[in-house]
Short mmCIF file of C-alpha atoms in Angstrom, two decimals:
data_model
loop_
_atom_site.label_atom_id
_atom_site.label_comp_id
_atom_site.label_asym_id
_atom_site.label_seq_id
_atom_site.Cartn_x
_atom_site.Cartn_y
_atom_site.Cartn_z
CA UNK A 262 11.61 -10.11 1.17
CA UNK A 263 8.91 -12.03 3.15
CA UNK A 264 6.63 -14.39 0.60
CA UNK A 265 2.67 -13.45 1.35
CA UNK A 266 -0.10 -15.16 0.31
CA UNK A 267 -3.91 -14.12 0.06
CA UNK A 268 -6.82 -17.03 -0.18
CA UNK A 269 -9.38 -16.25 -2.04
CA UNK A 270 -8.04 -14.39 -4.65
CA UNK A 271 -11.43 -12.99 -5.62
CA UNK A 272 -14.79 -13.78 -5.05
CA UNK A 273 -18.55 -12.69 -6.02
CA UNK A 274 -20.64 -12.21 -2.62
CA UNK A 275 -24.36 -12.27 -2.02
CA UNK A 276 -25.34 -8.67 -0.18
CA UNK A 277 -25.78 -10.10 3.88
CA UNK A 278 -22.81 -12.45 3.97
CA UNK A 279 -19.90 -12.32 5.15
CA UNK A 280 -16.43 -13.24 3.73
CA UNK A 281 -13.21 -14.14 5.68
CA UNK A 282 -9.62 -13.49 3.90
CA UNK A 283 -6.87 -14.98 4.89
CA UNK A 284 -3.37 -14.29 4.67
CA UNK A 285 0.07 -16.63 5.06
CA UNK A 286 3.32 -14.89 5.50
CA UNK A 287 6.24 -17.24 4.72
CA UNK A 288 8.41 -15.89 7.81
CA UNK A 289 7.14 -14.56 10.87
CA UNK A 290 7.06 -10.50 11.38
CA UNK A 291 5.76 -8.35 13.68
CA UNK A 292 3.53 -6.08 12.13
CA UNK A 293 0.74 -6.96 9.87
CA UNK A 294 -1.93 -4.80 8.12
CA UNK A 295 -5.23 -5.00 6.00
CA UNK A 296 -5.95 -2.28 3.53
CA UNK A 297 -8.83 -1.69 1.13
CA UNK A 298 -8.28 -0.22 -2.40
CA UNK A 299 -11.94 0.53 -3.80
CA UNK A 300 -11.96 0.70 -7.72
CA UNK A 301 -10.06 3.49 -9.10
CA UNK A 302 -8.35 4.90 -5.93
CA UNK A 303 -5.54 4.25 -3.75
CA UNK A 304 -5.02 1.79 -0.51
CA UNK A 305 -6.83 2.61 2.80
CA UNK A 306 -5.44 1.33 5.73
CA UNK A 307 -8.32 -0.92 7.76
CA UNK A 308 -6.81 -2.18 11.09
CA UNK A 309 -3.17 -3.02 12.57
CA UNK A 310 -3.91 -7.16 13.19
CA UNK A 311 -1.52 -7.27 16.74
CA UNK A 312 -0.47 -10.86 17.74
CA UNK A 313 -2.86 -12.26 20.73
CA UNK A 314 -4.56 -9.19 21.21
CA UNK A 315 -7.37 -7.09 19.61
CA UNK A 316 -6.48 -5.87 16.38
CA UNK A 317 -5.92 -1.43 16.31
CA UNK A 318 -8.66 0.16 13.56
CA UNK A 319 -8.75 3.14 11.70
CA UNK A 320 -10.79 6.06 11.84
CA UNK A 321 -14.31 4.70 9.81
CA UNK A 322 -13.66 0.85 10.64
CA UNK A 323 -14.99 -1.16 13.82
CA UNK A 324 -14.70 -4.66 14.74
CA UNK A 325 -18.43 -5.66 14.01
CA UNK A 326 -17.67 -5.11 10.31
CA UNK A 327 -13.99 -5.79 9.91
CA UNK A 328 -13.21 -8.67 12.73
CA UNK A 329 -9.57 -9.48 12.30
CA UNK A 330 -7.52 -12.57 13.60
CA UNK A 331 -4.00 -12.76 14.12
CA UNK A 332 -3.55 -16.12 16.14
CA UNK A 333 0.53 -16.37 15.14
CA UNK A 334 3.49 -14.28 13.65
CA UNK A 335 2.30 -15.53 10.34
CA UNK A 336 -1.18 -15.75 9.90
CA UNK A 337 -4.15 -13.29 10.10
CA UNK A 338 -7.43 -13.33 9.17
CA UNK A 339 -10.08 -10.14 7.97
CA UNK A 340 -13.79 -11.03 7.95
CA UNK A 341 -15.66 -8.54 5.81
CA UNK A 342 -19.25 -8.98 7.24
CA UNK A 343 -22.93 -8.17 6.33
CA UNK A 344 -21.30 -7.55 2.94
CA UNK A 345 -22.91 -4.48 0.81
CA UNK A 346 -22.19 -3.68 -2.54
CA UNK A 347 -19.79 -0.51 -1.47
CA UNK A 348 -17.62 -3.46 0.49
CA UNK A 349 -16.63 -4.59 -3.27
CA UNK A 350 -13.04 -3.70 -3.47
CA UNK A 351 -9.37 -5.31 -3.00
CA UNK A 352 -8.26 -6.13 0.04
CA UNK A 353 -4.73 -5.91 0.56
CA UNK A 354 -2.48 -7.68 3.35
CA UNK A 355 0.29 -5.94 4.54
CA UNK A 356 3.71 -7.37 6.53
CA UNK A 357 6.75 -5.00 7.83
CA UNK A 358 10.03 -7.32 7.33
CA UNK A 359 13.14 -7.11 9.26
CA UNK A 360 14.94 -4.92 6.88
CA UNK A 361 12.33 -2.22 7.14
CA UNK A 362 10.29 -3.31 3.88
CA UNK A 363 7.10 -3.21 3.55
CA UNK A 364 5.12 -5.56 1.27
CA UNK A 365 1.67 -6.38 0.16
CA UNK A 366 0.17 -9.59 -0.74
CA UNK A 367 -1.50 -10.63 -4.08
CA UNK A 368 -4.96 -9.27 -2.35
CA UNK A 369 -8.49 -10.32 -2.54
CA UNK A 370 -10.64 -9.37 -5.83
CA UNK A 371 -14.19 -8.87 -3.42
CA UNK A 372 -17.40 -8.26 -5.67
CA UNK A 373 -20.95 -7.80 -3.95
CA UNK A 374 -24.02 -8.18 -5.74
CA UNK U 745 -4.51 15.03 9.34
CA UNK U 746 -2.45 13.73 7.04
CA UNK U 747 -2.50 15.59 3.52
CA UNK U 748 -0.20 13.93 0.77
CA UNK U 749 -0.33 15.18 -2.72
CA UNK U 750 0.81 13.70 -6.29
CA UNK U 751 0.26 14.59 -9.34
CA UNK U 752 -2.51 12.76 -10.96
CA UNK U 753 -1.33 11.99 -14.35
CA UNK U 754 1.93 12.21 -16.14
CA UNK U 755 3.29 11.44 -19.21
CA UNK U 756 6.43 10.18 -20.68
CA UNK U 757 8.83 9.39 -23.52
CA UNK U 758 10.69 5.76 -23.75
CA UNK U 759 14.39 6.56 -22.42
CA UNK U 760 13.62 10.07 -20.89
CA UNK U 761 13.74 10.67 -17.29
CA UNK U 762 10.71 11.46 -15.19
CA UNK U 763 10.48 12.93 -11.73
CA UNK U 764 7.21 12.45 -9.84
CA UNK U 765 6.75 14.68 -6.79
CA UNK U 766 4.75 14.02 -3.62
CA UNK U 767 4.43 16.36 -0.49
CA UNK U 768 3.00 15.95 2.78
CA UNK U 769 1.87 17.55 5.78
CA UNK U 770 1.39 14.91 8.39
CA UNK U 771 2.58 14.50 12.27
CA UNK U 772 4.76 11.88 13.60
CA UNK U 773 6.25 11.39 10.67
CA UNK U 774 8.72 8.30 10.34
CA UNK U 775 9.41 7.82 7.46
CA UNK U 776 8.50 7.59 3.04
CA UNK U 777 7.61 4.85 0.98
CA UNK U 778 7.38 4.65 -2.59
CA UNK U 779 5.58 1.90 -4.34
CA UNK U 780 5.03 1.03 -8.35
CA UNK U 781 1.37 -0.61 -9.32
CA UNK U 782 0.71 -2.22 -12.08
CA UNK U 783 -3.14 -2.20 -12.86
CA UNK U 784 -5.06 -5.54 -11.15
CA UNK U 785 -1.44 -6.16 -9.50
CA UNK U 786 -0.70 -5.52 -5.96
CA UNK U 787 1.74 -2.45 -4.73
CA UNK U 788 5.37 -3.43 -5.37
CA UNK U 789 7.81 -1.92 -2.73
CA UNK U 790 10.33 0.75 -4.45
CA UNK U 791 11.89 2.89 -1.72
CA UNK U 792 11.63 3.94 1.80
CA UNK U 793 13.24 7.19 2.54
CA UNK U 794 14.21 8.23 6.69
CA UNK U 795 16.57 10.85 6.46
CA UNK U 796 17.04 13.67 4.42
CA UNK U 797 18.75 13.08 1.09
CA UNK U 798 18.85 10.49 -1.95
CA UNK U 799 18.95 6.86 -2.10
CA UNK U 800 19.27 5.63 -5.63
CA UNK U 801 18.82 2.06 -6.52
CA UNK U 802 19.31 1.12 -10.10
CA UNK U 803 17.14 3.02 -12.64
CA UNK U 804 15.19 4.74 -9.40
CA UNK U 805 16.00 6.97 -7.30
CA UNK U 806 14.03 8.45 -3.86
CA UNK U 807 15.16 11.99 -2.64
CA UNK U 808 13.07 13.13 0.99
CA UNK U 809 13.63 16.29 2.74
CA UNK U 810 11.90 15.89 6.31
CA UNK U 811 11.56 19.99 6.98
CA UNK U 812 9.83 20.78 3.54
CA UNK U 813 7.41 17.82 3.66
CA UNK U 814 8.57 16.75 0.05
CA UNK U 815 9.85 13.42 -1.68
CA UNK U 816 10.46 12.56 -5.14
CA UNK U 817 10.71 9.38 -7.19
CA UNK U 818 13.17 9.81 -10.35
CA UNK U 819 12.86 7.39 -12.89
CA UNK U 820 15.69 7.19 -15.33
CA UNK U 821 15.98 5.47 -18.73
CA UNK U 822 12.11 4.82 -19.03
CA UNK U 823 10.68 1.66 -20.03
CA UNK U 824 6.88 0.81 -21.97
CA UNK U 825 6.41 -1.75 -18.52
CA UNK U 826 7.10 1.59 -16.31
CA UNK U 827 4.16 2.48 -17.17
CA UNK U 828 2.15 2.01 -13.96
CA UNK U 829 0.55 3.63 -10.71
CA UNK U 830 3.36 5.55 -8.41
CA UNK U 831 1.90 5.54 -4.65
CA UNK U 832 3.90 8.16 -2.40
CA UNK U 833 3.13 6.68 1.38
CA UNK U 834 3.71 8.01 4.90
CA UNK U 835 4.47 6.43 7.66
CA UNK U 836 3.63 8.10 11.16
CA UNK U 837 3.63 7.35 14.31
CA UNK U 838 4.23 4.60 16.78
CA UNK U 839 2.26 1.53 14.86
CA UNK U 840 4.33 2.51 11.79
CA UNK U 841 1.05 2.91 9.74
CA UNK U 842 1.03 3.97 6.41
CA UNK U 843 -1.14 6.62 4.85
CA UNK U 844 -1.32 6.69 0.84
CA UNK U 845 -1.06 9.41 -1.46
CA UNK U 846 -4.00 9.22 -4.38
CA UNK U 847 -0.97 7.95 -6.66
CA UNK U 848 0.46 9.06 -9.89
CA UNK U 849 -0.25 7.39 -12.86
CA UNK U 850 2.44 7.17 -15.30
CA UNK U 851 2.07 6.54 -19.08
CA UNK U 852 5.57 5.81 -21.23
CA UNK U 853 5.26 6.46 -24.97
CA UNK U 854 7.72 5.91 -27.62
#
């Protein structure tokens, strides 16, 4: 199964700024995702990141908060922005492999004060 | 809309079986995922589930049937580190996007 790594693993935010996550798949794939898991509950799917074109976003997420990267076929990057305490959560990266798995990176440990 | 339901809460003896049920009512349905997390750990990939029937693999087993919008995860010979979330997930339509159930956490006892 594909290797995926997160940078930062966590991190304490002031409210107003803005955080960018990366993550570094260790083969290239197709599809990658970002999901948010808020404390307690389970994983929300953000935005398909496409490769050299504008990444696809759920219903309740827009660019201007969530701008996502995706320069390569193994690299993408979420910017959570004008951070708010209700942005603290995990947020998960997502690759489909070849052999129809699907697997999640370490995630991101995001806490606004 | 998607609607996928799980139980909330279950519990377990050490060595017993457990089956953890999830239905769904979604369109453009592809296909079923199953994933085990282990609190502050990521989602581990279990099982994905396309056609109708039941793919076992080792102690865990995946059963799907497509026209009754209803999977379930069978866990045999339970062990204290099963003890962890179960997330039932859909995947739908043409960007192959999963949508997650509110997951099933599991608690082995002895």
């Amino acid at each position: 199964s594909a290797v995926i790594s997160q940078k930062p693993s966590r991190d304490i935010c002031q409210r107003g700024t803005s955080l960018t996550i990366q993550c570094q798949v260790d083969s290239q794939v197709t599809m990658m995702f970002w999901y948010r898991q808020q404390p307690g509950q389970s994983l929300t799917l953000i935005a398909t990141a496409n490769q050299g074109s504008e990444a696809t976003y759920e219903s309740g997420f827009v660019i201007d908060k969530f701008p996502i990267s995706r320069p390569n076929l193994t690299f993408s990057t979420l910017t959570v922005s004008n951070m708010s305490p209700e942005d603290s959560s995990i947020y998960l990266c997502s690759v489909e492999d070849a052999v129809e798995g699907r697997f999640f990176g370490p995630g991101t440990r995001l806490t606004v004060l | 809309g998607q609607n996928i339901d799980q139980p909330t809460e279950m519990t377990a003896t050490e060595g017993a079986i457990v089956q953890i049920n999830c239905t769904y009512q979604t369109s453009g349905f592809n296909g079923l995922f199953w994933y085990q997390q282990h609190a502050g750990e990521a989602p581990t990939f279990l099982s994905y589930n396309v056609l109708d029937g039941l793919e076992e693999k080792g102690r865990f087993s995946s059963f799907l049937s497509r026209s009754k919008g209803y999977s379930y995860l069978l866990l045999k010979e339970l062990q204290m580190k099963d003890s962890a979330s179960y997330l039932c997930a859909v995947e739908r339509g043409g960007g192959n996007k999963l949508t997650f159930g509110t997951g099933t956490q599991l608690k082995v006892e002895l």
